[in-house]
XYZ file of C-alpha atoms in Angstrom:
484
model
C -70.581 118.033 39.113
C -73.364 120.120 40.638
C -76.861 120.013 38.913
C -79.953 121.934 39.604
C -82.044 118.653 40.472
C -80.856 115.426 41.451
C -83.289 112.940 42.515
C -81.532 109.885 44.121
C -82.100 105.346 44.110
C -85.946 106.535 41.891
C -87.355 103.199 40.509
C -87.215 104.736 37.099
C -90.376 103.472 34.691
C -89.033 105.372 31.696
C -92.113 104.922 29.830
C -90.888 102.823 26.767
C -93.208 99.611 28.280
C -90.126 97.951 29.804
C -89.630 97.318 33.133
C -88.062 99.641 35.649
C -84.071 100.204 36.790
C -83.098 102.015 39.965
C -80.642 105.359 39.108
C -80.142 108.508 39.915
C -81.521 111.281 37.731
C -79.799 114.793 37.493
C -82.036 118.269 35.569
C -80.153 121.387 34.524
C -81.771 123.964 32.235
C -85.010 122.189 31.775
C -83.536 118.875 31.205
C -82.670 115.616 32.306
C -78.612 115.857 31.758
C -77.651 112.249 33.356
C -78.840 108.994 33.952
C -77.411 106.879 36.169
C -75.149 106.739 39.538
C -74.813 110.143 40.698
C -73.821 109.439 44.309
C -70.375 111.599 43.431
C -72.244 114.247 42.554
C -74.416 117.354 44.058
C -77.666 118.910 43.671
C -78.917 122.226 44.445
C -81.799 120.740 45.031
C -81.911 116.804 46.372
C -84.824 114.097 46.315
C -83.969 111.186 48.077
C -86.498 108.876 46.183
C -85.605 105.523 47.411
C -88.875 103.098 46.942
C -90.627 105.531 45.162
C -91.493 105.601 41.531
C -90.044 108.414 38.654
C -91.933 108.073 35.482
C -92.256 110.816 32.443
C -94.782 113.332 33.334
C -98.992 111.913 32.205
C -99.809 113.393 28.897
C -103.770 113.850 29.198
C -104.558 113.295 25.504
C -108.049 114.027 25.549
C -109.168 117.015 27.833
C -111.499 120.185 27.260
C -109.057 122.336 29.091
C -109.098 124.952 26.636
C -110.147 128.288 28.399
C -109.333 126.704 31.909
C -105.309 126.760 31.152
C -105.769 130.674 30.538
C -108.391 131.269 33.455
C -107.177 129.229 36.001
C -103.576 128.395 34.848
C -102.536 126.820 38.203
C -104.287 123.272 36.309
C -104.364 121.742 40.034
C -107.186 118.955 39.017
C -104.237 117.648 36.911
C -101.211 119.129 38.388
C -102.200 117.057 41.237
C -102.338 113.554 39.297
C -99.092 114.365 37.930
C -99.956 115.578 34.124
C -97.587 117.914 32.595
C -98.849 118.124 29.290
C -103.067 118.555 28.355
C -104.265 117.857 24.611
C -107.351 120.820 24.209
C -109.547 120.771 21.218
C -110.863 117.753 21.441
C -114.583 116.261 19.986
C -114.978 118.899 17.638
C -114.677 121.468 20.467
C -112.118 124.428 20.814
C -111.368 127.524 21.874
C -110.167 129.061 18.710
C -110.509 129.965 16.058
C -114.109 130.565 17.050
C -116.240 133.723 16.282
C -119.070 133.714 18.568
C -122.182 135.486 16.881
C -124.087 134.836 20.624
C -123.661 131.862 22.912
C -121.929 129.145 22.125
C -123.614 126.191 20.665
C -123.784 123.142 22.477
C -121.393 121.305 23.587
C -118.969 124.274 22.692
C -120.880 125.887 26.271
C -118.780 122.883 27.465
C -115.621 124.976 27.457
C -117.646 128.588 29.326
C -119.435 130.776 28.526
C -119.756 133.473 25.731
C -116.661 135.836 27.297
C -114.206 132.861 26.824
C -113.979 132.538 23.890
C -111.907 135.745 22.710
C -109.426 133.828 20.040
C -110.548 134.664 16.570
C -107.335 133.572 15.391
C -105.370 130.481 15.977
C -102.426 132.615 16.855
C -104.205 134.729 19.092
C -105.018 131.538 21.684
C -101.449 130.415 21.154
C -99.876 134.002 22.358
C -102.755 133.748 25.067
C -101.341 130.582 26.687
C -98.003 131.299 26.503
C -98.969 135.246 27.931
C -100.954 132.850 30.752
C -97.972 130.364 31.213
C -100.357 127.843 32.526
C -98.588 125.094 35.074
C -98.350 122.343 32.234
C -97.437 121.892 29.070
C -100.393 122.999 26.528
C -101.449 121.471 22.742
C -104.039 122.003 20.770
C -106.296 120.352 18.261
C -108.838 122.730 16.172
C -112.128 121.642 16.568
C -114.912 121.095 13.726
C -117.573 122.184 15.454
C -115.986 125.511 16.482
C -115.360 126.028 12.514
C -119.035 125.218 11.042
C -120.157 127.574 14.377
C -117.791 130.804 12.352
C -119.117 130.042 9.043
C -122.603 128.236 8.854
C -126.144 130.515 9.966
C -127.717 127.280 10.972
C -125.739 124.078 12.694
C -128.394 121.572 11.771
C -127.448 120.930 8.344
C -124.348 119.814 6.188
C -122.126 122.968 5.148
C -122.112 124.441 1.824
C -118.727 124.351 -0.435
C -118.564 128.484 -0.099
C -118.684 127.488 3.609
C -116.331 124.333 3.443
C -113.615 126.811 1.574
C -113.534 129.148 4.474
C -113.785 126.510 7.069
C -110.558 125.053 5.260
C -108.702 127.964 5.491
C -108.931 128.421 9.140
C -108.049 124.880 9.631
C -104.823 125.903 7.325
C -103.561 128.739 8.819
C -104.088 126.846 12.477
C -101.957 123.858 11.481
C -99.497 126.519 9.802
C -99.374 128.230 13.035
C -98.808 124.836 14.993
C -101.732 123.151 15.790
C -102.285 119.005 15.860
C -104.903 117.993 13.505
C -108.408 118.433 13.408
C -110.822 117.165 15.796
C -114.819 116.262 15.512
C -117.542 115.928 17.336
C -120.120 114.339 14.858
C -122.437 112.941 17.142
C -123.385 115.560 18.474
C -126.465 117.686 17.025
C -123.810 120.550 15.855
C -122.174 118.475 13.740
C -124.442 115.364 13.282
C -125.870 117.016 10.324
C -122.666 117.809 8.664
C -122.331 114.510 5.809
C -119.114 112.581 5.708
C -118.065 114.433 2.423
C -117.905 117.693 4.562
C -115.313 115.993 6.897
C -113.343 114.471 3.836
C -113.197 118.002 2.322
C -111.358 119.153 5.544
C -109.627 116.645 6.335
C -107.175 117.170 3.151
C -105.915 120.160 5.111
C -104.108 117.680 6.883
C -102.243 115.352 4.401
C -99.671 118.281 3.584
C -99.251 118.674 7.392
C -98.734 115.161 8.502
C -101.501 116.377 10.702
C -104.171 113.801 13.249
C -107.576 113.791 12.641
C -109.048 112.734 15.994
C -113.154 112.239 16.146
C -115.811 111.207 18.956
C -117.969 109.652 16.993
C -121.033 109.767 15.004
C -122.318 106.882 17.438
C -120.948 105.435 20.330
C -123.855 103.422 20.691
C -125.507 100.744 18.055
C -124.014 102.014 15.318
C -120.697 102.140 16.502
C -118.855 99.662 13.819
C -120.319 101.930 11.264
C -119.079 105.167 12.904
C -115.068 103.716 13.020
C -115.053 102.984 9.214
C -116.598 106.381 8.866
C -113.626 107.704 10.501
C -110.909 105.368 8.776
C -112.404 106.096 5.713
C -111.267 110.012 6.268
C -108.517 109.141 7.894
C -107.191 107.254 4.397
C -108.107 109.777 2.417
C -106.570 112.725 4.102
C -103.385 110.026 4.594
C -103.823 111.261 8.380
C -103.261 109.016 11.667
C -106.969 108.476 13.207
C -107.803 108.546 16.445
C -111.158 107.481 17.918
C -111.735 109.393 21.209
C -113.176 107.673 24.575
C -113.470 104.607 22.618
C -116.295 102.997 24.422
C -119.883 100.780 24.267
C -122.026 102.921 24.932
C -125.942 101.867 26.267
C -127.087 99.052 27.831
C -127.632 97.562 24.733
C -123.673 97.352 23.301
C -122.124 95.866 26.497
C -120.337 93.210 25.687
C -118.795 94.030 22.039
C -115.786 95.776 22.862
C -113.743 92.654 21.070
C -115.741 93.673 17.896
C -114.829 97.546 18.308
C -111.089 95.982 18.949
C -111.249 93.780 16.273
C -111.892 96.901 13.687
C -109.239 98.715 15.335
C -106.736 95.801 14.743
C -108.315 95.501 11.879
C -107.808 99.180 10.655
C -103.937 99.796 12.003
C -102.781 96.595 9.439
C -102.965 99.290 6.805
C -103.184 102.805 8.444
C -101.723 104.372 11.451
C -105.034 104.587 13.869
C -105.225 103.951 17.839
C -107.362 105.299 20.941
C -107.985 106.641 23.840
C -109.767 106.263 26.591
C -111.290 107.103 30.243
C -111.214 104.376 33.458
C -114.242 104.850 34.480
C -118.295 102.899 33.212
C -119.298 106.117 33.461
C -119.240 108.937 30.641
C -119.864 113.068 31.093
C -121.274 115.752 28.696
C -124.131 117.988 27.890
C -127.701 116.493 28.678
C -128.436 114.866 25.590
C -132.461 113.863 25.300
C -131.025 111.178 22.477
C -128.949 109.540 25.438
C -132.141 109.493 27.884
C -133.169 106.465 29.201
C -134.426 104.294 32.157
C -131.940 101.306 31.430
C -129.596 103.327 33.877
C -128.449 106.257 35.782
C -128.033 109.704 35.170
C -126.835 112.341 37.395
C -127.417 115.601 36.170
C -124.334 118.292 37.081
C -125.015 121.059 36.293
C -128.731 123.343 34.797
C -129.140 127.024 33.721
C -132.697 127.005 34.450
C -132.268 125.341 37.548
C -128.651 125.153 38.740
C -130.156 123.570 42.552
C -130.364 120.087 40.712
C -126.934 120.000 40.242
C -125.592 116.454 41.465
C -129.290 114.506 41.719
C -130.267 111.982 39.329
C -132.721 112.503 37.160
C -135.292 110.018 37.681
C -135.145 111.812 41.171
C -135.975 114.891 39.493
C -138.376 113.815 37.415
C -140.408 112.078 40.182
C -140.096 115.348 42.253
C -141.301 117.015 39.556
C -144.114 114.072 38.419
C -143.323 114.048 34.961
C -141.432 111.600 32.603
C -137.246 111.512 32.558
C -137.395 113.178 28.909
C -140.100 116.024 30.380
C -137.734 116.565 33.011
C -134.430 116.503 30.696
C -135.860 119.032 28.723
C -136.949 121.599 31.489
C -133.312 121.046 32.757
C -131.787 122.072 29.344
C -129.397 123.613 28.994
C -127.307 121.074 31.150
C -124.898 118.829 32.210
C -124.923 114.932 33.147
C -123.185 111.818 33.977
C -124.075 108.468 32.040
C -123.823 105.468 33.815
C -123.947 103.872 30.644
C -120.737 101.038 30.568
C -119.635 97.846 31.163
C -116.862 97.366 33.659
C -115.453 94.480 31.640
C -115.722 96.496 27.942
C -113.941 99.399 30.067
C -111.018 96.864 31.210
C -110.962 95.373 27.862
C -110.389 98.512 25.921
C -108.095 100.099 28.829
C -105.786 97.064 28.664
C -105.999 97.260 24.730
C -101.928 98.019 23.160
C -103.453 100.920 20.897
C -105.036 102.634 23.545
C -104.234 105.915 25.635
C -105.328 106.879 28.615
C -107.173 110.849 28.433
C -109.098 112.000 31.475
C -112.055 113.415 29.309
C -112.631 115.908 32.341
C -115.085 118.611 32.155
C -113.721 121.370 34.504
C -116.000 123.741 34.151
C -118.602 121.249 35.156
C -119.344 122.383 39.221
C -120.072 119.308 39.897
C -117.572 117.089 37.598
C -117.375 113.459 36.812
C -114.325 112.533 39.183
C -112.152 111.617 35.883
C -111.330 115.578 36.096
C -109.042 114.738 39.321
C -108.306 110.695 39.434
C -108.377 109.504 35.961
C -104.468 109.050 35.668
C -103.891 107.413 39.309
C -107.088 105.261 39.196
C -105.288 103.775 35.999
C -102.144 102.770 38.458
C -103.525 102.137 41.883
C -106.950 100.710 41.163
C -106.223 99.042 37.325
C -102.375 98.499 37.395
C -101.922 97.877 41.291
C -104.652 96.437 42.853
C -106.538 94.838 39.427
C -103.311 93.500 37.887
C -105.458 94.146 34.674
C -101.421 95.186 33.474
C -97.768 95.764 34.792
C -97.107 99.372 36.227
C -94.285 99.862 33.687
C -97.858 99.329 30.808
C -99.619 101.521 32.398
C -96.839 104.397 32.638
C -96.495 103.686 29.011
C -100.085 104.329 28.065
C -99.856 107.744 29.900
C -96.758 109.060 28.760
C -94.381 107.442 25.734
C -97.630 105.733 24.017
C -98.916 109.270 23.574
C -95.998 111.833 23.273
C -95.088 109.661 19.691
C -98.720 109.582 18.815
C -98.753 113.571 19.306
C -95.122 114.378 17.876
C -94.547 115.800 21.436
C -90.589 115.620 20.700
C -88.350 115.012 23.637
C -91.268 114.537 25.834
C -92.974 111.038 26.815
C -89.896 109.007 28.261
C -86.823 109.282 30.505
C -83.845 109.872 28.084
C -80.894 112.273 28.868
C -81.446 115.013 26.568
C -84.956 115.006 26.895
C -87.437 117.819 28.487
C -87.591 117.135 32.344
C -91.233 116.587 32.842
C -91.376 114.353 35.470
C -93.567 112.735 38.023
C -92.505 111.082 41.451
C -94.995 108.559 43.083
C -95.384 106.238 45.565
C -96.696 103.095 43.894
C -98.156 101.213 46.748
C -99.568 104.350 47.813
C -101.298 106.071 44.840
C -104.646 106.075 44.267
C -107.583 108.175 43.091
C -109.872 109.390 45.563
C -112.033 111.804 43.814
C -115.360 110.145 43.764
C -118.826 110.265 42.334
C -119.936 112.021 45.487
C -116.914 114.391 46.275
C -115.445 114.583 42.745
C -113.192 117.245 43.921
C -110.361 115.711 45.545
C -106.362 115.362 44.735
C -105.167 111.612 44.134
C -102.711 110.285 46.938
C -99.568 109.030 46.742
C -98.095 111.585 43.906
C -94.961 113.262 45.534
C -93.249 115.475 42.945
C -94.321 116.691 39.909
C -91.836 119.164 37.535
C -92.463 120.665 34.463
C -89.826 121.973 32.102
C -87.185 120.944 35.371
C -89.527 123.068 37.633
C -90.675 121.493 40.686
C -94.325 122.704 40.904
C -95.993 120.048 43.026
C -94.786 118.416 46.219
C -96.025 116.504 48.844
C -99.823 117.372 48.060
C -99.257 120.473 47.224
C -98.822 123.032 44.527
C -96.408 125.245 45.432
C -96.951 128.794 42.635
C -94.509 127.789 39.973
C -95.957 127.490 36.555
C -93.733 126.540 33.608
C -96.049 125.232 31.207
C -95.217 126.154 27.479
C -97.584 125.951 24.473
C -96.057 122.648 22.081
C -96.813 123.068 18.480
C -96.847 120.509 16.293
C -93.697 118.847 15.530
C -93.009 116.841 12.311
C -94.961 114.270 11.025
C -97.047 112.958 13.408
C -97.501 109.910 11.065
C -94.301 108.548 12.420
C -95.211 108.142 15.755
C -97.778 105.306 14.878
């Protein structure tokens, strides 16, 4: 028996939560074919993986990777933490189906500029992708945001019902054509305006569908309790799985309640499917937001259009250079980009070790500067949280990245190490991996990843991408009610 693959003696962390067996592992035609001992049988290409770790490739559930897979489809910031498969569309924000009557609105600039966003159509991105083959695996949720920015002449306000009909049909023919669910964004000042009876309108789009309705928001800060039964009370009427994005506390003043924010969670999944995800890091990344400015800790601004030089100081820096208050200086910064220092280690922990949360990276890589999640979010979770923390057992955290989230997302015969099943794979060394990206040189690969394949291609080794890119588009598959 000759196979295309055959890794050999990997510690194989399947990512079904349950502890790890040593096997070989042979791939033909995109696929693992065998489990088991192999040593009879041949490879035309051979790993011998003896002490290292093979796990199903990361799923990064919560990225704004929209335009980057079709701009820069080589994905090496996650490529090079071993992700095979990126979740786009998140907090309200997409690529498509978007109509752009100027610039885009804020935080929709999040994703680039005016020229990247050429996808009236939710077929139109699809095709693009899959024209782009991008290095990993691509899905898509259809953001809110992008919708009221087609239909509505003025953001600031809730929609109209001429508006919410067309908005509806977009969403339609998206999740017809393949898309996950809807996604919002409502605290931001696009969408904070838009009442909760706009989002229940759309969200019925999803109930035929078996559809997710994922949300950052309306508050991450004080309010926060009151924001999560906002978005279990759409999720339960649309009959839709809810996901809370970056579930955090956000501001000095809500450290310390992440067991009430769990408690409503727990609370919530008794009677509907609902779960998380979230970043390992205290600190958070998005537009400068003069509602989120404050003196009770750090900022770090990352990027400016009026004055891109300030990219990577803080601003109290900048505002003492400049000898005016932080929210003078916020605004003359606008529009721009910051890091929040604005956690609690121990809420972090607590909601990272949670069993209804995911891990998502949340990275921002258009940002030049970016928060280091963009490169280490998925082997800080193993080296510095699994490994070195003991905050769970690497066979949890493998689970959280992978299996956890392909059955939340209906990614079929992706998310765990079954014969049968698409070979996306990932190869590590488990004493050795580790994030190094940092708040000062963001831009650096993890260590310790050795192999990474998508669809049974090799495409990273040893450090380094090597060209291939065999990423496919994954529409939605079933009901993703099931996986919950």
């Amino acid at each position: 028996m000759t196979y295309h693959t055959l890794i050999r003696q990997a510690l194989i962390i399947d990512g079904s939560n349950t502890p790890g067996y040593i096997a070989d592992v042979g791939l033909r035609d995109g696929r693992i074919e065998t489990i088991g001992d192999l040593s009879a049988a041949q490879g035309e290409h051979e790993i011998e993986a003896s002490g290292r770790v093979l796990a199903p490739g990361f799923i990064d559930v919560h990225t704004h990777d929209d335009t980057v897979v079709i701009r820069q489809p080589q994905m090496l910031p996650k490529l090079s933490q071993g992700v095979t498969t990126v979740i786009v569309g998140n907090c309200g924000i997409s690529a498509s189906p978007v109509s752009l009557r100027g610039d885009p609105p804020d935080p929709m600039n999040l994703l680039g500029k005016a020229q990247a966003f050429v996808y009236p159509r939710f077929t139109d991105y699809r095709a693009a992708v899959e024209h782009a083959q991008p290095a990993v695996n691509v899905a898509a949720l259809i953001g809110h945001t992008a919708l009221r920015s087609n239909h509505m002449d003025d953001l600031q306000r809730s929609a109209t019902p001429t508006e919410i009909a067309l908005m509806r049909v977009q969403l339609h023919e998206s999740l017809e054509a393949g898309a996950l669910g809807l996604s919002t964004g409502l605290a931001y000042a696009s969408a904070f305006n838009a009442d909760t009876d706009e989002v229940l309108q759309l969200s019925e789009e999803l109930t035929a569908f078996g559809a997710v309705y994922t949300t950052h928001l309306r508050s991450e800060f004080e309010p926060v309790l009151e924001a999560m039964d906002e978005a279990f009370l759409i999720g339960r009427h649309a009959k839709a799985p809810v996901i809370i994005s970056h579930l955090k506390c956000a501001g000095a003043g809500n450290w310390g309640r992440s067991p009430q924010l769990l408690a409503s969670l727990e609370q919530a999944a008794k009677s509907h499917p609902v779960g998380c995800d979230c970043y390992p890091y205290a600190a958070s990344s998005s537009t400068l937001d003069l509602k989120q400015v404050t003196d009770a800790f750090r900022i770090t601004i990352t990027w400016s259009t009026p004055h891109p030089q300030m990219g990577g100081r803080d601003l109290q820096d900048i505002a003492a250079a400049w000898d005016m208050s932080l929210m003078d200086a916020a605004r003359r910064l606008q529009p721009a980009g910051a890091v929040y220092y604005g956690m609690d280690e121990a809420d972090v922990q607590r909601i990272l070790a949670h069993p209804l949360s995911m891990v998502g990276s949340d990275g921002l890589p258009e940002d030049p500067f970016p928060h280091p999640r963009l490169w280490g979010a998925f082997p800080r979770v193993l080296g510095h949280f699994s490994r070195d923390l003991g905050l769970f057992p690497l066979h949890t955290a493998v689970h959280k990245m992978t299996g956890l989230s392909a059955a939340r997302f209906g990614l079929a015969g992706r998310g765990e190490i079954r014969e049968g099943h698409w070979a996306d794979l990932v190869l590590f060394d488990p004493l050795r991996v580790r994030d190094v990206a940092d708040f000062k040189d963001p831009q650096r690969a993890a260590e310790g990843i050795d192999g990474v394949w998508i669809n049974g291609v090799l495409s990273y080794l040893d450090g380094q991408a090597n060209g291939q890119r065999a990423g496919r588009f994954l529409a939605r598959s079933g009901d993703l009610r099931a996986g919950f």
